Amino acid sequence: MTPSGDKKLQDRAPYHLSGGLHVTGRSRFIGEDNRPAELLFAKVVLSPYAHAQILNINTTPAAEIPGVVAVLTHLDIPGENQIGLVPQDEPLLPVDQVQYVGQPVAVVVATTPRIAEQAVSKIEVEYEELDPVLTISEALDKDQLYIPERRIKRGDVEQGLQNSEYCMEGKFATGAQEHFYLETQCCIAVPGEDHQITLYSATQSISEVQIAAARILGIQCKDVTVDVPRLGGAFGGKERTATLWACLTALACHQTEKSVELRLTRTEDMLSTGKRHPFEAVYKVGFNQNGKIQAYSVELNSNGGAYTDLSIAILERAMLHAENSYYIPNISITGRACRTNLPPNTAMRGFGAPQSIFVIEQVIERIARKLNIDPLDVRLQNIYKTGELTPYGQPIEEASGGELLERLRQNSQYLELRKSTDEFNQCHQFVKRGIGVVPVKFGISFTSAFLNQGSALIWIYEDGTISLSHGGIEMGQEVNTKVAQVVSSELGVSLARIRQESANTKRVGNASPTAASSGSDINGNAARNAALQLKKRLAEIAQQMLAARYNLKVKEPRIIFAEDRIFDTAAPDRKLNFEEVVKQTYMERVPLGAHGFYKTPGLHFDREKGVGNPFHYFVFGCALTQVEVDLLTGQSDLLKVYIVHETGRSLNPEIDRGQITGGFIQGMGWVCMEEIIADEKGRYLATGPSTYKIPTIRDLPTIFEIEMVEVDREGSSVFRSKAIGEPPFMYAEAVYFAIKDAIEALTEHEKEVELHMPATPEAVVMAAKNHIHLDSTGTT
């Protein structure tokens, strides 16, 4: 396997499609275009309680304020008071109970934001507070599950445990994480004629917003247009959550017959919206003296919050990644999604996989500690090989995890790094260094098979320029650049000819969410399908023009599109301009528009039996990190990062490198900085950047080396590329294990250190304190 590139595409990947607009401040986000005349502003009354009965809502004091146009409650909803999809369990506005702090109870619409805020403070809501359920253990005790527990099982775990030379058991918990997108939840609704409405919504799922808004307003999908130019970040936090705020805006617009804007403040956003799901896991593992796992049983319990949202799908993906990169012959995976009185937790980068991968990686570290074996060797001992089956029966084709780990060993000069780390630790009492390694196997596809479809629409105009629409949402990951590159490559034209349109339900209907790392795969293939249709039509006209102009007659013509020219390989010096072929095609009354469609092949999964092929292919990679930890203050510094990531034939190497870098840094925030704490009343205490720490440029390592391994794979997607968005997030789990390794330098090899996740300075001090003993002189 040698690093190389696809020349055809890399020649057409010179820049980031929106880069010039971003760096000059000219890129437009929702609400930054020309604003509608007589725009009204909506503000929301938020519940102060995690669980309470609504006894009365008095809106009169707010309605009497000059400038207030409307005050809306559930009684003003003309359609069905329901925004949940599967199952339908989430009202737009509550009727008799609130289920979480920050839940919208009423909406004020006014002529200015300040008047709307004033009116919100005047609404009188009488509550009877009820006892909330906030934790996983409370929910399990009360049997508050969205659905019955799910299972995936292979082999005989009990027998495997009995036959193992060593057994251990344990618990591990992972925390929540705030999405912290720069653009908060927002929507502008504009009324049209005949009950039509257009929603400019900060959503990753234009079709879901369309369906939910139509249901709320009592109209049909044809009457609702959803348009998204681009998002100022999302990370999964606008896949389902945005639907609530878009529908509230739609309701306000419908009732006032005026354009309305709703935009949350940072505090409102962080208080009211769901996070990454906290998980608690209980496991048992059996293994032999070489570290080979013989049996593994794990229970994965998630805190889903007040409504189902995407909790079931997230639990499912967590279960499907519970073994990560390792073949385990006897395995049992149990999953439970718990209903609590927190804001509905939702999609976030990795979608459940980071939580379950963390557990098995903790198991690997404990095995290595127990046996006094290098953790990298334990990982290689268990790594998947080609042809082995996952716990759900899907074959691992073209497994490269072991090879990538060996490349990582070489790139990092692992033996020398391990030796120098140990020597450093022997010479320093209160500052220790540690190393962490994590491989990743990540499945690509929505686990709900019907979502694995997409459409695209291409128009070639008479002057040879191109309009491109697809169902993907641009949110900084540059799906628009990649899809445009696909069209550019198929039609042999420069990117400058292509205008990437906003995502719009009128141009591309029934679009799946831009999620599951599949945006470029699904929409790129759909756009390619449309481009190939147009290419075939243009090639027929070009063949006629070449024959007429140059008297070129070829028995088996091979028409080539390249560098804005069209020619036959039989006479490569006789070329036609792209635009002149387009013009002639138009004159011949041959259509210059095409709708493309793509559905991911070969997907099936039986949820009752826990078997099938839920993924189109897998992405493989691995990371090594080195940290330095001050055990007295708990401060940890990231010194070195080495990543090896298999990209397939990257559509755009620089964009992919950016995704790897960004995913890793965001993951690092989750594992060692970002902590979500709710008080005993279910209110989040961190509601802004002053109380919630995310990584900054100061947290970058001194050495950050990324090797992108480009190789042809049968298991890949458009132009043999692989998805990139989510897998790098899990690499950052190596930072946590490096911190743990540094603390464990204080102990004998079989003694374990319990380190809370995230590994904040407080957590590090708590983990180290029992292993640091000072005498009267202040030395250990």
Short mmCIF file of N, CA, C and O in Angstrom, two decimals, residues 370-467:
data_model
loop_
_atom_site.label_atom_id
_atom_site.label_comp_id
_atom_site.label_asym_id
_atom_site.label_seq_id
_atom_site.Cartn_x
_atom_site.Cartn_y
_atom_site.Cartn_z
N LYS A 370 -2.50 -5.38 33.08
CA LYS A 370 -2.54 -6.62 33.85
C LYS A 370 -1.40 -7.55 33.47
O LYS A 370 -0.75 -8.16 34.33
N LEU A 371 -1.13 -7.67 32.18
CA LEU A 371 -0.15 -8.63 31.69
C LEU A 371 1.24 -8.03 31.53
O LEU A 371 2.19 -8.74 31.17
N ASN A 372 1.36 -6.72 31.77
CA ASN A 372 2.63 -6.02 31.57
C ASN A 372 3.13 -6.17 30.13
O ASN A 372 4.30 -6.44 29.87
N ILE A 373 2.17 -6.01 29.20
CA ILE A 373 2.47 -6.06 27.77
C ILE A 373 2.23 -4.68 27.19
O ILE A 373 1.33 -3.95 27.64
N ASP A 374 3.00 -4.30 26.20
CA ASP A 374 2.79 -3.01 25.56
C ASP A 374 1.38 -2.96 24.96
O ASP A 374 0.97 -3.88 24.25
N PRO A 375 0.62 -1.90 25.25
CA PRO A 375 -0.76 -1.82 24.71
C PRO A 375 -0.83 -1.89 23.20
O PRO A 375 -1.81 -2.41 22.65
N LEU A 376 0.20 -1.41 22.50
CA LEU A 376 0.20 -1.50 21.04
C LEU A 376 0.24 -2.95 20.60
O LEU A 376 -0.44 -3.35 19.64
N ASP A 377 1.00 -3.78 21.32
CA ASP A 377 1.08 -5.20 20.98
C ASP A 377 -0.24 -5.91 21.25
O ASP A 377 -0.63 -6.83 20.52
N VAL A 378 -0.93 -5.51 22.32
CA VAL A 378 -2.24 -6.10 22.59
C VAL A 378 -3.21 -5.76 21.48
O VAL A 378 -4.01 -6.60 21.04
N ARG A 379 -3.13 -4.54 21.00
CA ARG A 379 -4.03 -4.13 19.89
C ARG A 379 -3.72 -4.94 18.63
O ARG A 379 -4.63 -5.40 17.94
N LEU A 380 -2.46 -5.10 18.31
CA LEU A 380 -2.10 -5.88 17.13
C LEU A 380 -2.49 -7.35 17.28
O LEU A 380 -2.84 -8.01 16.30
N GLN A 381 -2.47 -7.84 18.50
CA GLN A 381 -2.86 -9.23 18.76
C GLN A 381 -4.32 -9.48 18.41
O GLN A 381 -4.69 -10.56 17.97
N ASN A 382 -5.16 -8.43 18.57
CA ASN A 382 -6.61 -8.60 18.39
C ASN A 382 -7.16 -7.95 17.13
O ASN A 382 -8.35 -8.10 16.85
N ILE A 383 -6.35 -7.27 16.36
CA ILE A 383 -6.84 -6.46 15.23
C ILE A 383 -7.50 -7.34 14.17
O ILE A 383 -7.09 -8.49 13.94
N TYR A 384 -8.54 -6.81 13.54
CA TYR A 384 -9.24 -7.54 12.47
C TYR A 384 -8.30 -7.89 11.33
O TYR A 384 -7.45 -7.09 10.93
N LYS A 385 -8.53 -9.05 10.75
CA LYS A 385 -7.88 -9.46 9.51
C LYS A 385 -8.95 -9.61 8.43
O LYS A 385 -10.13 -9.85 8.72
N THR A 386 -8.55 -9.47 7.19
CA THR A 386 -9.49 -9.56 6.07
C THR A 386 -10.24 -10.89 6.09
O THR A 386 -9.65 -11.95 6.26
N GLY A 387 -11.55 -10.79 5.93
CA GLY A 387 -12.40 -11.97 5.89
C GLY A 387 -13.07 -12.31 7.20
O GLY A 387 -14.05 -13.07 7.22
N GLU A 388 -12.56 -11.76 8.31
CA GLU A 388 -13.20 -12.02 9.60
C GLU A 388 -14.53 -11.27 9.67
O GLU A 388 -14.74 -10.26 9.00
N LEU A 389 -15.43 -11.79 10.50
CA LEU A 389 -16.77 -11.24 10.57
C LEU A 389 -16.93 -10.37 11.81
O LEU A 389 -16.40 -10.66 12.87
N THR A 390 -17.71 -9.30 11.65
CA THR A 390 -18.10 -8.47 12.79
C THR A 390 -19.09 -9.24 13.66
O THR A 390 -19.62 -10.28 13.22
N PRO A 391 -19.38 -8.76 14.86
CA PRO A 391 -20.37 -9.46 15.69
C PRO A 391 -21.74 -9.57 15.04
O PRO A 391 -22.53 -10.45 15.39
N TYR A 392 -22.06 -8.68 14.09
CA TYR A 392 -23.34 -8.72 13.40
C TYR A 392 -23.25 -9.41 12.04
O TYR A 392 -24.20 -9.36 11.25
N GLY A 393 -22.12 -10.06 11.77
CA GLY A 393 -22.01 -10.92 10.61
C GLY A 393 -21.54 -10.28 9.33
O GLY A 393 -21.52 -10.94 8.29
N GLN A 394 -21.15 -9.01 9.34
CA GLN A 394 -20.66 -8.37 8.12
C GLN A 394 -19.17 -8.67 7.94
O GLN A 394 -18.37 -8.43 8.85
N PRO A 395 -18.77 -9.17 6.77
CA PRO A 395 -17.35 -9.46 6.55
C PRO A 395 -16.52 -8.17 6.53
O PRO A 395 -16.96 -7.14 6.03
N ILE A 396 -15.32 -8.26 7.08
CA ILE A 396 -14.37 -7.15 6.99
C ILE A 396 -13.54 -7.37 5.72
O ILE A 396 -12.65 -8.22 5.67
N GLU A 397 -13.89 -6.63 4.69
CA GLU A 397 -13.16 -6.73 3.43
C GLU A 397 -11.99 -5.74 3.45
O GLU A 397 -12.12 -4.62 3.93
N GLU A 398 -10.88 -6.16 2.95
CA GLU A 398 -9.71 -5.27 2.80
C GLU A 398 -9.33 -4.62 4.13
O GLU A 398 -9.11 -3.41 4.23
N ALA A 399 -9.25 -5.44 5.19
CA ALA A 399 -8.86 -4.91 6.50
C ALA A 399 -7.44 -4.39 6.45
O ALA A 399 -6.53 -5.06 5.97
N SER A 400 -7.26 -3.18 6.94
CA SER A 400 -5.92 -2.57 6.89
C SER A 400 -5.47 -2.06 8.25
O SER A 400 -4.45 -1.40 8.35
N GLY A 401 -6.24 -2.37 9.31
CA GLY A 401 -5.91 -1.85 10.62
C GLY A 401 -4.53 -2.23 11.10
O GLY A 401 -3.79 -1.40 11.64
N GLY A 402 -4.15 -3.50 10.92
CA GLY A 402 -2.84 -3.94 11.37
C GLY A 402 -1.71 -3.26 10.62
O GLY A 402 -0.71 -2.82 11.21
N GLU A 403 -1.88 -3.14 9.31
CA GLU A 403 -0.85 -2.47 8.51
C GLU A 403 -0.71 -1.00 8.88
O GLU A 403 0.39 -0.46 8.95
N LEU A 404 -1.84 -0.36 9.15
CA LEU A 404 -1.79 1.05 9.52
C LEU A 404 -1.13 1.24 10.89
O LEU A 404 -0.40 2.21 11.10
N LEU A 405 -1.38 0.32 11.83
CA LEU A 405 -0.71 0.39 13.12
C LEU A 405 0.80 0.23 12.97
O LEU A 405 1.58 0.89 13.67
N GLU A 406 1.22 -0.62 12.07
CA GLU A 406 2.66 -0.77 11.83
C GLU A 406 3.25 0.50 11.22
O GLU A 406 4.37 0.89 11.55
N ARG A 407 2.51 1.14 10.33
CA ARG A 407 2.98 2.42 9.78
C ARG A 407 3.08 3.46 10.89
O ARG A 407 4.00 4.28 10.91
N LEU A 408 2.09 3.43 11.79
CA LEU A 408 2.11 4.37 12.91
C LEU A 408 3.33 4.12 13.79
O LEU A 408 3.99 5.07 14.25
N ARG A 409 3.63 2.86 14.05
CA ARG A 409 4.80 2.52 14.84
C ARG A 409 6.06 3.10 14.21
O ARG A 409 6.93 3.67 14.88
N GLN A 410 6.13 2.96 12.88
CA GLN A 410 7.31 3.45 12.16
C GLN A 410 7.36 4.98 12.14
O GLN A 410 8.40 5.59 12.40
N ASN A 411 6.24 5.62 11.83
CA ASN A 411 6.21 7.09 11.73
C ASN A 411 6.57 7.77 13.04
O ASN A 411 7.22 8.81 13.05
N SER A 412 6.13 7.19 14.14
CA SER A 412 6.36 7.80 15.45
C SER A 412 7.68 7.37 16.08
O SER A 412 8.02 7.87 17.15
N GLN A 413 8.38 6.44 15.41
CA GLN A 413 9.59 5.85 16.01
C GLN A 413 9.25 5.37 17.42
O GLN A 413 9.82 5.79 18.43
N TYR A 414 8.27 4.49 17.44
CA TYR A 414 7.59 4.14 18.68
C TYR A 414 8.52 3.63 19.78
O TYR A 414 8.43 4.06 20.94
N LEU A 415 9.43 2.72 19.45
CA LEU A 415 10.30 2.15 20.47
C LEU A 415 11.17 3.22 21.12
O LEU A 415 11.33 3.26 22.35
N GLU A 416 11.71 4.11 20.28
CA GLU A 416 12.53 5.19 20.81
C GLU A 416 11.69 6.16 21.64
O GLU A 416 12.13 6.64 22.69
N LEU A 417 10.45 6.42 21.18
CA LEU A 417 9.57 7.33 21.91
C LEU A 417 9.19 6.73 23.26
O LEU A 417 9.17 7.43 24.28
N ARG A 418 8.90 5.42 23.27
CA ARG A 418 8.57 4.76 24.53
C ARG A 418 9.74 4.80 25.51
O ARG A 418 9.57 5.06 26.71
N LYS A 419 10.94 4.56 24.97
CA LYS A 419 12.13 4.56 25.82
C LYS A 419 12.39 5.94 26.40
O LYS A 419 12.65 6.08 27.61
N SER A 420 12.31 6.98 25.55
CA SER A 420 12.58 8.34 26.03
C SER A 420 11.52 8.79 27.03
O SER A 420 11.82 9.53 27.98
N THR A 421 10.28 8.33 26.83
CA THR A 421 9.20 8.67 27.78
C THR A 421 9.48 8.04 29.14
O THR A 421 9.35 8.71 30.19
N ASP A 422 9.87 6.79 29.15
CA ASP A 422 10.18 6.11 30.41
C ASP A 422 11.37 6.76 31.11
O ASP A 422 11.38 6.92 32.34
N GLU A 423 12.38 7.14 30.35
CA GLU A 423 13.55 7.80 30.93
C GLU A 423 13.18 9.15 31.54
O GLU A 423 13.66 9.52 32.61
N PHE A 424 12.33 9.89 30.85
CA PHE A 424 11.87 11.17 31.37
C PHE A 424 11.15 10.97 32.71
O PHE A 424 11.37 11.72 33.68
N ASN A 425 10.30 9.98 32.77
CA ASN A 425 9.52 9.74 33.99
C ASN A 425 10.40 9.35 35.16
O ASN A 425 10.10 9.67 36.32
N GLN A 426 11.50 8.65 34.90
CA GLN A 426 12.41 8.26 35.97
C GLN A 426 13.14 9.47 36.56
O GLN A 426 13.55 9.45 37.73
N CYS A 427 13.26 10.53 35.75
CA CYS A 427 14.03 11.70 36.17
C CYS A 427 13.16 12.83 36.73
O CYS A 427 13.69 13.85 37.18
N HIS A 428 11.85 12.69 36.65
CA HIS A 428 10.95 13.76 37.08
C HIS A 428 9.92 13.21 38.07
O HIS A 428 9.28 12.20 37.81
N GLN A 429 9.78 13.92 39.20
CA GLN A 429 8.90 13.44 40.25
C GLN A 429 7.43 13.76 40.02
O GLN A 429 6.57 12.90 40.15
N PHE A 430 7.17 15.02 39.67
CA PHE A 430 5.79 15.47 39.63
C PHE A 430 5.29 15.80 38.22
O PHE A 430 4.14 16.18 38.04
N VAL A 431 6.16 15.68 37.25
CA VAL A 431 5.78 15.85 35.86
C VAL A 431 6.08 14.55 35.14
O VAL A 431 7.21 14.07 35.16
N LYS A 432 5.05 13.97 34.55
CA LYS A 432 5.20 12.67 33.88
C LYS A 432 4.71 12.76 32.44
O LYS A 432 3.87 13.60 32.10
N ARG A 433 5.26 11.90 31.63
CA ARG A 433 4.82 11.81 30.25
C ARG A 433 4.16 10.46 30.00
O ARG A 433 4.47 9.47 30.67
N GLY A 434 3.26 10.45 29.03
CA GLY A 434 2.55 9.23 28.70
C GLY A 434 2.27 9.13 27.22
O GLY A 434 2.28 10.14 26.49
N ILE A 435 2.01 7.90 26.76
CA ILE A 435 1.73 7.62 25.35
C ILE A 435 0.40 6.89 25.26
O ILE A 435 0.09 6.01 26.07
N GLY A 436 -0.39 7.27 24.27
CA GLY A 436 -1.65 6.59 24.01
C GLY A 436 -1.78 6.26 22.54
O GLY A 436 -1.35 7.03 21.68
N VAL A 437 -2.38 5.10 22.25
CA VAL A 437 -2.60 4.66 20.87
C VAL A 437 -4.04 4.18 20.75
O VAL A 437 -4.54 3.48 21.63
N VAL A 438 -4.71 4.58 19.67
CA VAL A 438 -6.06 4.11 19.40
C VAL A 438 -6.23 3.86 17.90
O VAL A 438 -5.97 4.77 17.10
N PRO A 439 -6.64 2.65 17.50
CA PRO A 439 -7.05 2.41 16.11
C PRO A 439 -8.55 2.63 15.98
O PRO A 439 -9.28 2.60 16.98
N VAL A 440 -9.00 2.84 14.76
CA VAL A 440 -10.43 3.06 14.52
C VAL A 440 -10.88 2.28 13.29
O VAL A 440 -10.19 2.28 12.26
N LYS A 441 -12.01 1.63 13.42
CA LYS A 441 -12.75 1.05 12.29
C LYS A 441 -14.13 1.66 12.35
O LYS A 441 -14.86 1.43 13.32
N PHE A 442 -14.51 2.41 11.33
CA PHE A 442 -15.78 3.13 11.39
C PHE A 442 -16.62 2.80 10.16
O PHE A 442 -16.17 2.94 9.02
N GLY A 443 -17.84 2.35 10.41
CA GLY A 443 -18.73 1.96 9.32
C GLY A 443 -19.41 3.16 8.67
O GLY A 443 -19.89 4.06 9.37
N ILE A 444 -19.47 3.16 7.34
CA ILE A 444 -20.05 4.28 6.60
C ILE A 444 -21.37 3.86 5.97
O ILE A 444 -21.43 2.95 5.15
N SER A 445 -22.40 4.53 6.37
CA SER A 445 -23.78 4.48 5.88
C SER A 445 -24.67 4.87 7.04
O SER A 445 -24.30 4.73 8.22
N PHE A 446 -25.86 5.38 6.73
CA PHE A 446 -26.90 5.48 7.74
C PHE A 446 -27.30 4.06 8.12
O PHE A 446 -27.48 3.21 7.25
N THR A 447 -27.49 3.81 9.41
CA THR A 447 -27.94 2.47 9.80
C THR A 447 -29.42 2.26 9.50
O THR A 447 -29.89 1.13 9.50
N SER A 448 -30.16 3.35 9.27
CA SER A 448 -31.52 3.25 8.73
C SER A 448 -31.38 3.25 7.21
O SER A 448 -31.11 4.29 6.59
N ALA A 449 -31.54 2.09 6.59
CA ALA A 449 -31.16 1.90 5.19
C ALA A 449 -31.85 2.89 4.25
O ALA A 449 -31.25 3.34 3.27
N PHE A 450 -33.11 3.26 4.54
CA PHE A 450 -33.85 4.11 3.60
C PHE A 450 -33.23 5.49 3.45
O PHE A 450 -33.46 6.18 2.45
N LEU A 451 -32.43 5.92 4.42
CA LEU A 451 -31.81 7.25 4.34
C LEU A 451 -30.63 7.29 3.37
O LEU A 451 -30.16 8.37 3.01
N ASN A 452 -30.16 6.13 2.96
CA ASN A 452 -29.00 6.07 2.08
C ASN A 452 -29.39 6.28 0.62
O ASN A 452 -29.24 5.40 -0.23
N GLN A 453 -29.93 7.45 0.34
CA GLN A 453 -30.32 7.83 -1.01
C GLN A 453 -30.17 9.35 -1.15
O GLN A 453 -30.24 10.09 -0.17
N GLY A 454 -29.95 9.78 -2.37
CA GLY A 454 -29.80 11.21 -2.60
C GLY A 454 -30.05 11.58 -4.04
O GLY A 454 -30.00 10.73 -4.94
N SER A 455 -30.33 12.86 -4.26
CA SER A 455 -30.62 13.37 -5.60
C SER A 455 -29.78 14.61 -5.88
O SER A 455 -29.30 15.28 -4.96
N ALA A 456 -29.63 14.90 -7.14
CA ALA A 456 -28.93 16.11 -7.58
C ALA A 456 -29.58 16.60 -8.86
O ALA A 456 -30.15 15.83 -9.64
N LEU A 457 -29.48 17.89 -9.08
CA LEU A 457 -30.03 18.52 -10.28
C LEU A 457 -28.96 19.39 -10.91
O LEU A 457 -28.36 20.24 -10.23
N ILE A 458 -28.70 19.17 -12.18
CA ILE A 458 -27.70 19.97 -12.91
C ILE A 458 -28.37 20.60 -14.12
O ILE A 458 -29.07 19.94 -14.89
N TRP A 459 -28.13 21.89 -14.28
CA TRP A 459 -28.50 22.60 -15.50
C TRP A 459 -27.24 23.17 -16.14
O TRP A 459 -26.44 23.82 -15.47
N ILE A 460 -27.08 22.90 -17.44
CA ILE A 460 -26.02 23.57 -18.19
C ILE A 460 -26.67 24.68 -19.00
O ILE A 460 -27.59 24.44 -19.79
N TYR A 461 -26.22 25.90 -18.79
CA TYR A 461 -26.81 27.04 -19.49
C TYR A 461 -26.17 27.20 -20.87
O TYR A 461 -25.12 26.62 -21.18
N GLU A 462 -26.82 28.00 -21.68
CA GLU A 462 -26.42 28.15 -23.08
C GLU A 462 -24.98 28.65 -23.23
O GLU A 462 -24.31 28.35 -24.21
N ASP A 463 -24.49 29.40 -22.23
CA ASP A 463 -23.12 29.92 -22.32
C ASP A 463 -22.07 28.95 -21.77
O ASP A 463 -20.89 29.28 -21.66
N GLY A 464 -22.50 27.76 -21.39
CA GLY A 464 -21.56 26.75 -20.91
C GLY A 464 -21.32 26.76 -19.42
O GLY A 464 -20.52 25.96 -18.92
N THR A 465 -22.00 27.63 -18.69
CA THR A 465 -21.89 27.60 -17.24
C THR A 465 -22.92 26.64 -16.66
O THR A 465 -23.88 26.25 -17.35
N ILE A 466 -22.72 26.28 -15.41
CA ILE A 466 -23.45 25.15 -14.84
C ILE A 466 -24.04 25.52 -13.48
O ILE A 466 -23.37 26.12 -12.63
N SER A 467 -25.29 25.15 -13.27
CA SER A 467 -25.95 25.27 -11.97
C SER A 467 -26.05 23.87 -11.37
O SER A 467 -26.56 22.95 -12.00
#
